[in-house]
Amino acid sequence: MSGSVNKVILVGNLGKDPEVRTTQGGQKIVSFPLATSDTWNDKQSGDRRERTEWHRVVIFNDRLADVAERFLRKGRKVYLEGALQTRKWTDQSGQERYTTEVIVERFRGELVLLDSRSDNESGQGGHQQPQQQSRPQQRSNDGWGSSSNLDDEIPF
């Protein structure tokens, strides 16, 4: 195989409300910490153990940035797809530092809200949550003499 793949899939909870910035060109950039947890039973003690890993997520996709800004709040459970990217920067003392982030790029990546309003209502007063839109069922002749429901959308 001559190519390579840089893809990250995470399901976790937001550690704090998203931070929204806008570039000089008007593009929104949204960032937030995402926590993923692993639980297991300790073989020696039998106690339940948990390890939490924190990921810094940065969204450069305008549409997903709008969704994140409107609907994401601390504690929300999300599914996201992106790519790992490490950047180098210099701190105030002149020390070179490295940060690895999960990047949701402009034409790649995905963000799905997994919990409903009732799952995450406590402590989130006043924030609007997405509402599901119901589509009327369409009936069409499939060319073979029978009618069928068309719920699929054309992907292009």
mmCIF file of C-alpha atoms in Angstrom:
data_model
loop_
_atom_site.group_PDB
_atom_site.id
_atom_site.type_symbol
_atom_site.label_atom_id
_atom_site.label_comp_id
_atom_site.label_asym_id
_atom_site.label_seq_id
_atom_site.Cartn_x
_atom_site.Cartn_y
_atom_site.Cartn_z
ATOM 1 C CA MET A 1 0.000 0.000 0.000
ATOM 2 C CA SER A 2 1.502 3.297 -1.022
ATOM 3 C CA GLY A 3 -0.875 5.651 0.831
ATOM 4 C CA SER A 4 -1.638 6.226 4.456
ATOM 5 C CA VAL A 5 -4.658 7.097 6.579
ATOM 6 C CA ASN A 6 -4.998 9.747 9.269
ATOM 7 C CA LYS A 7 -8.490 9.311 10.712
ATOM 8 C CA VAL A 8 -9.740 9.681 14.261
ATOM 9 C CA ILE A 9 -13.168 8.573 15.483
ATOM 10 C CA LEU A 10 -14.160 9.653 18.989
ATOM 11 C CA VAL A 11 -17.285 9.342 21.118
ATOM 12 C CA GLY A 12 -17.079 11.426 24.262
ATOM 13 C CA ASN A 13 -18.348 14.313 26.352
ATOM 14 C CA LEU A 14 -17.481 17.998 26.048
ATOM 15 C CA GLY A 15 -15.278 19.214 28.888
ATOM 16 C CA LYS A 16 -16.452 22.827 28.549
ATOM 17 C CA ASP A 17 -18.514 25.037 26.262
ATOM 18 C CA PRO A 18 -16.990 25.515 22.796
ATOM 19 C CA GLU A 19 -14.754 28.514 22.162
ATOM 20 C CA VAL A 20 -15.641 30.306 18.914
ATOM 21 C CA ARG A 21 -13.189 32.515 17.022
ATOM 22 C CA THR A 22 -13.439 34.135 13.613
ATOM 23 C CA THR A 23 -10.552 34.604 11.206
ATOM 24 C CA GLN A 24 -9.955 37.875 9.360
ATOM 25 C CA GLY A 25 -11.490 36.181 6.327
ATOM 26 C CA GLY A 26 -14.708 35.488 8.246
ATOM 27 C CA GLN A 27 -14.221 31.733 8.743
ATOM 28 C CA LYS A 28 -15.401 30.346 12.098
ATOM 29 C CA ILE A 29 -13.039 28.195 14.123
ATOM 30 C CA VAL A 30 -14.518 26.293 17.061
ATOM 31 C CA SER A 31 -12.439 24.464 19.666
ATOM 32 C CA PHE A 32 -13.286 22.443 22.760
ATOM 33 C CA PRO A 33 -11.884 19.677 24.949
ATOM 34 C CA LEU A 34 -13.471 16.231 24.567
ATOM 35 C CA ALA A 35 -13.211 13.524 27.215
ATOM 36 C CA THR A 36 -13.252 9.820 26.383
ATOM 37 C CA SER A 37 -13.321 7.270 29.189
ATOM 38 C CA ASP A 38 -12.350 3.632 29.481
ATOM 39 C CA THR A 39 -13.697 1.519 32.366
ATOM 40 C CA TRP A 40 -12.648 -1.915 33.547
ATOM 41 C CA ASN A 41 -12.606 -4.142 36.610
ATOM 42 C CA ASP A 42 -9.250 -4.436 38.377
ATOM 43 C CA LYS A 43 -8.294 -8.133 38.402
ATOM 44 C CA GLN A 44 -6.516 -7.958 41.762
ATOM 45 C CA SER A 45 -8.918 -5.820 43.805
ATOM 46 C CA GLY A 46 -12.127 -6.330 41.835
ATOM 47 C CA ASP A 47 -12.726 -2.562 41.983
ATOM 48 C CA ARG A 48 -14.175 -0.701 39.038
ATOM 49 C CA ARG A 49 -11.518 1.543 37.454
ATOM 50 C CA GLU A 50 -11.831 4.384 34.990
ATOM 51 C CA ARG A 51 -9.302 6.270 32.895
ATOM 52 C CA THR A 52 -10.228 9.491 31.116
ATOM 53 C CA GLU A 53 -8.310 10.778 28.118
ATOM 54 C CA TRP A 54 -8.664 14.423 27.034
ATOM 55 C CA HIS A 55 -8.576 15.462 23.379
ATOM 56 C CA ARG A 56 -8.414 18.983 21.994
ATOM 57 C CA VAL A 57 -10.826 19.290 19.054
ATOM 58 C CA VAL A 58 -10.686 22.107 16.486
ATOM 59 C CA ILE A 59 -13.397 22.521 13.825
ATOM 60 C CA PHE A 60 -12.558 24.389 10.601
ATOM 61 C CA ASN A 61 -15.736 23.313 8.778
ATOM 62 C CA ASP A 62 -18.151 26.307 8.644
ATOM 63 C CA ARG A 63 -21.351 24.254 8.762
ATOM 64 C CA LEU A 64 -20.171 22.051 11.626
ATOM 65 C CA ALA A 65 -18.818 25.127 13.423
ATOM 66 C CA ASP A 66 -22.312 26.643 13.284
ATOM 67 C CA VAL A 67 -23.819 23.446 14.724
ATOM 68 C CA ALA A 68 -21.164 23.324 17.450
ATOM 69 C CA GLU A 69 -21.691 26.977 18.357
ATOM 70 C CA ARG A 70 -25.477 26.635 18.556
ATOM 71 C CA PHE A 71 -25.935 23.238 20.181
ATOM 72 C CA LEU A 72 -22.797 22.048 21.973
ATOM 73 C CA ARG A 73 -22.471 22.690 25.692
ATOM 74 C CA LYS A 74 -20.368 21.244 28.470
ATOM 75 C CA GLY A 75 -21.331 17.630 29.105
ATOM 76 C CA ARG A 76 -22.955 16.943 25.715
ATOM 77 C CA LYS A 77 -22.114 13.558 24.217
ATOM 78 C CA VAL A 78 -20.880 13.694 20.622
ATOM 79 C CA TYR A 79 -19.527 11.451 17.891
ATOM 80 C CA LEU A 80 -16.884 13.038 15.712
ATOM 81 C CA GLU A 81 -14.529 12.131 12.912
ATOM 82 C CA GLY A 82 -11.397 14.055 12.116
ATOM 83 C CA ALA A 83 -7.643 13.765 11.689
ATOM 84 C CA LEU A 84 -4.689 14.136 14.057
ATOM 85 C CA GLN A 85 -2.484 17.149 13.557
ATOM 86 C CA THR A 86 0.501 18.236 15.622
ATOM 87 C CA ARG A 87 1.600 21.841 15.578
ATOM 88 C CA LYS A 88 4.677 23.480 17.040
ATOM 89 C CA TRP A 89 4.553 26.787 18.912
ATOM 90 C CA THR A 90 6.751 28.870 21.197
ATOM 91 C CA ASP A 91 5.536 29.807 24.684
ATOM 92 C CA GLN A 92 6.172 33.120 26.474
ATOM 93 C CA SER A 93 9.478 31.896 27.909
ATOM 94 C CA GLY A 94 10.790 31.001 24.435
ATOM 95 C CA GLN A 95 10.361 27.232 24.965
ATOM 96 C CA GLU A 96 9.217 25.247 21.916
ATOM 97 C CA ARG A 97 6.012 23.307 22.606
ATOM 98 C CA TYR A 98 3.969 20.777 20.651
ATOM 99 C CA THR A 99 0.208 20.303 20.656
ATOM 100 C CA THR A 100 -1.636 17.395 19.049
ATOM 101 C CA GLU A 101 -5.228 18.146 18.102
ATOM 102 C CA VAL A 102 -8.135 16.389 16.425
ATOM 103 C CA ILE A 103 -8.908 18.549 13.399
ATOM 104 C CA VAL A 104 -12.283 18.532 11.669
ATOM 105 C CA GLU A 105 -11.385 20.017 8.311
ATOM 106 C CA ARG A 106 -13.410 21.989 5.833
ATOM 107 C CA PHE A 107 -14.391 19.149 3.510
ATOM 108 C CA ARG A 108 -13.718 16.161 5.748
ATOM 109 C CA GLY A 109 -15.017 15.182 9.116
ATOM 110 C CA GLU A 110 -18.280 14.644 10.884
ATOM 111 C CA LEU A 111 -19.997 15.779 14.076
ATOM 112 C CA VAL A 112 -23.087 14.047 15.474
ATOM 113 C CA LEU A 113 -24.925 15.012 18.675
ATOM 114 C CA LEU A 114 -25.674 11.782 20.542
ATOM 115 C CA ASP A 115 -27.709 12.842 23.558
ATOM 116 C CA SER A 116 -31.142 14.374 23.521
ATOM 117 C CA ARG A 117 -32.337 17.423 25.412
ATOM 118 C CA SER A 118 -33.861 15.290 28.162
ATOM 119 C CA ASP A 119 -30.579 13.400 28.630
ATOM 120 C CA ASN A 120 -28.637 16.629 29.121
ATOM 121 C CA GLU A 121 -31.234 19.065 30.451
ATOM 122 C CA SER A 122 -29.893 19.537 33.973
ATOM 123 C CA GLY A 123 -27.587 22.521 34.248
ATOM 124 C CA GLN A 124 -28.162 23.559 30.658
ATOM 125 C CA GLY A 125 -31.073 25.960 31.140
ATOM 126 C CA GLY A 126 -31.876 28.305 28.309
ATOM 127 C CA HIS A 127 -29.837 26.600 25.591
ATOM 128 C CA GLN A 128 -31.699 25.568 22.482
ATOM 129 C CA GLN A 129 -31.294 22.024 21.291
ATOM 130 C CA PRO A 130 -31.787 20.755 17.728
ATOM 131 C CA GLN A 131 -35.245 19.519 16.919
ATOM 132 C CA GLN A 132 -35.855 16.618 14.620
ATOM 133 C CA GLN A 133 -37.659 17.518 11.447
ATOM 134 C CA SER A 134 -40.246 15.116 10.179
ATOM 135 C CA ARG A 135 -40.360 14.603 6.447
ATOM 136 C CA PRO A 136 -43.582 13.611 4.761
ATOM 137 C CA GLN A 137 -43.335 10.181 3.259
ATOM 138 C CA GLN A 138 -43.067 10.247 -0.488
ATOM 139 C CA ARG A 139 -44.638 7.620 -2.667
ATOM 140 C CA SER A 140 -43.225 6.926 -6.085
ATOM 141 C CA ASN A 141 -43.468 4.327 -8.766
ATOM 142 C CA ASP A 142 -40.150 2.461 -8.797
ATOM 143 C CA GLY A 143 -40.459 1.500 -12.467
ATOM 144 C CA TRP A 144 -41.435 -2.099 -11.751
ATOM 145 C CA GLY A 145 -45.133 -1.475 -11.254
ATOM 146 C CA SER A 146 -45.157 -1.052 -7.464
ATOM 147 C CA SER A 147 -44.968 1.972 -5.212
ATOM 148 C CA SER A 148 -42.374 2.310 -2.449
ATOM 149 C CA ASN A 149 -41.388 4.836 0.237
ATOM 150 C CA LEU A 150 -38.412 6.961 -0.707
ATOM 151 C CA ASP A 151 -36.590 8.017 2.459
ATOM 152 C CA ASP A 152 -33.128 8.079 0.906
ATOM 153 C CA GLU A 153 -31.495 11.321 -0.062
ATOM 154 C CA ILE A 154 -29.296 11.652 -3.103
ATOM 155 C CA PRO A 155 -25.705 12.028 -1.815
ATOM 156 C CA PHE A 156 -24.666 14.641 -4.389
#
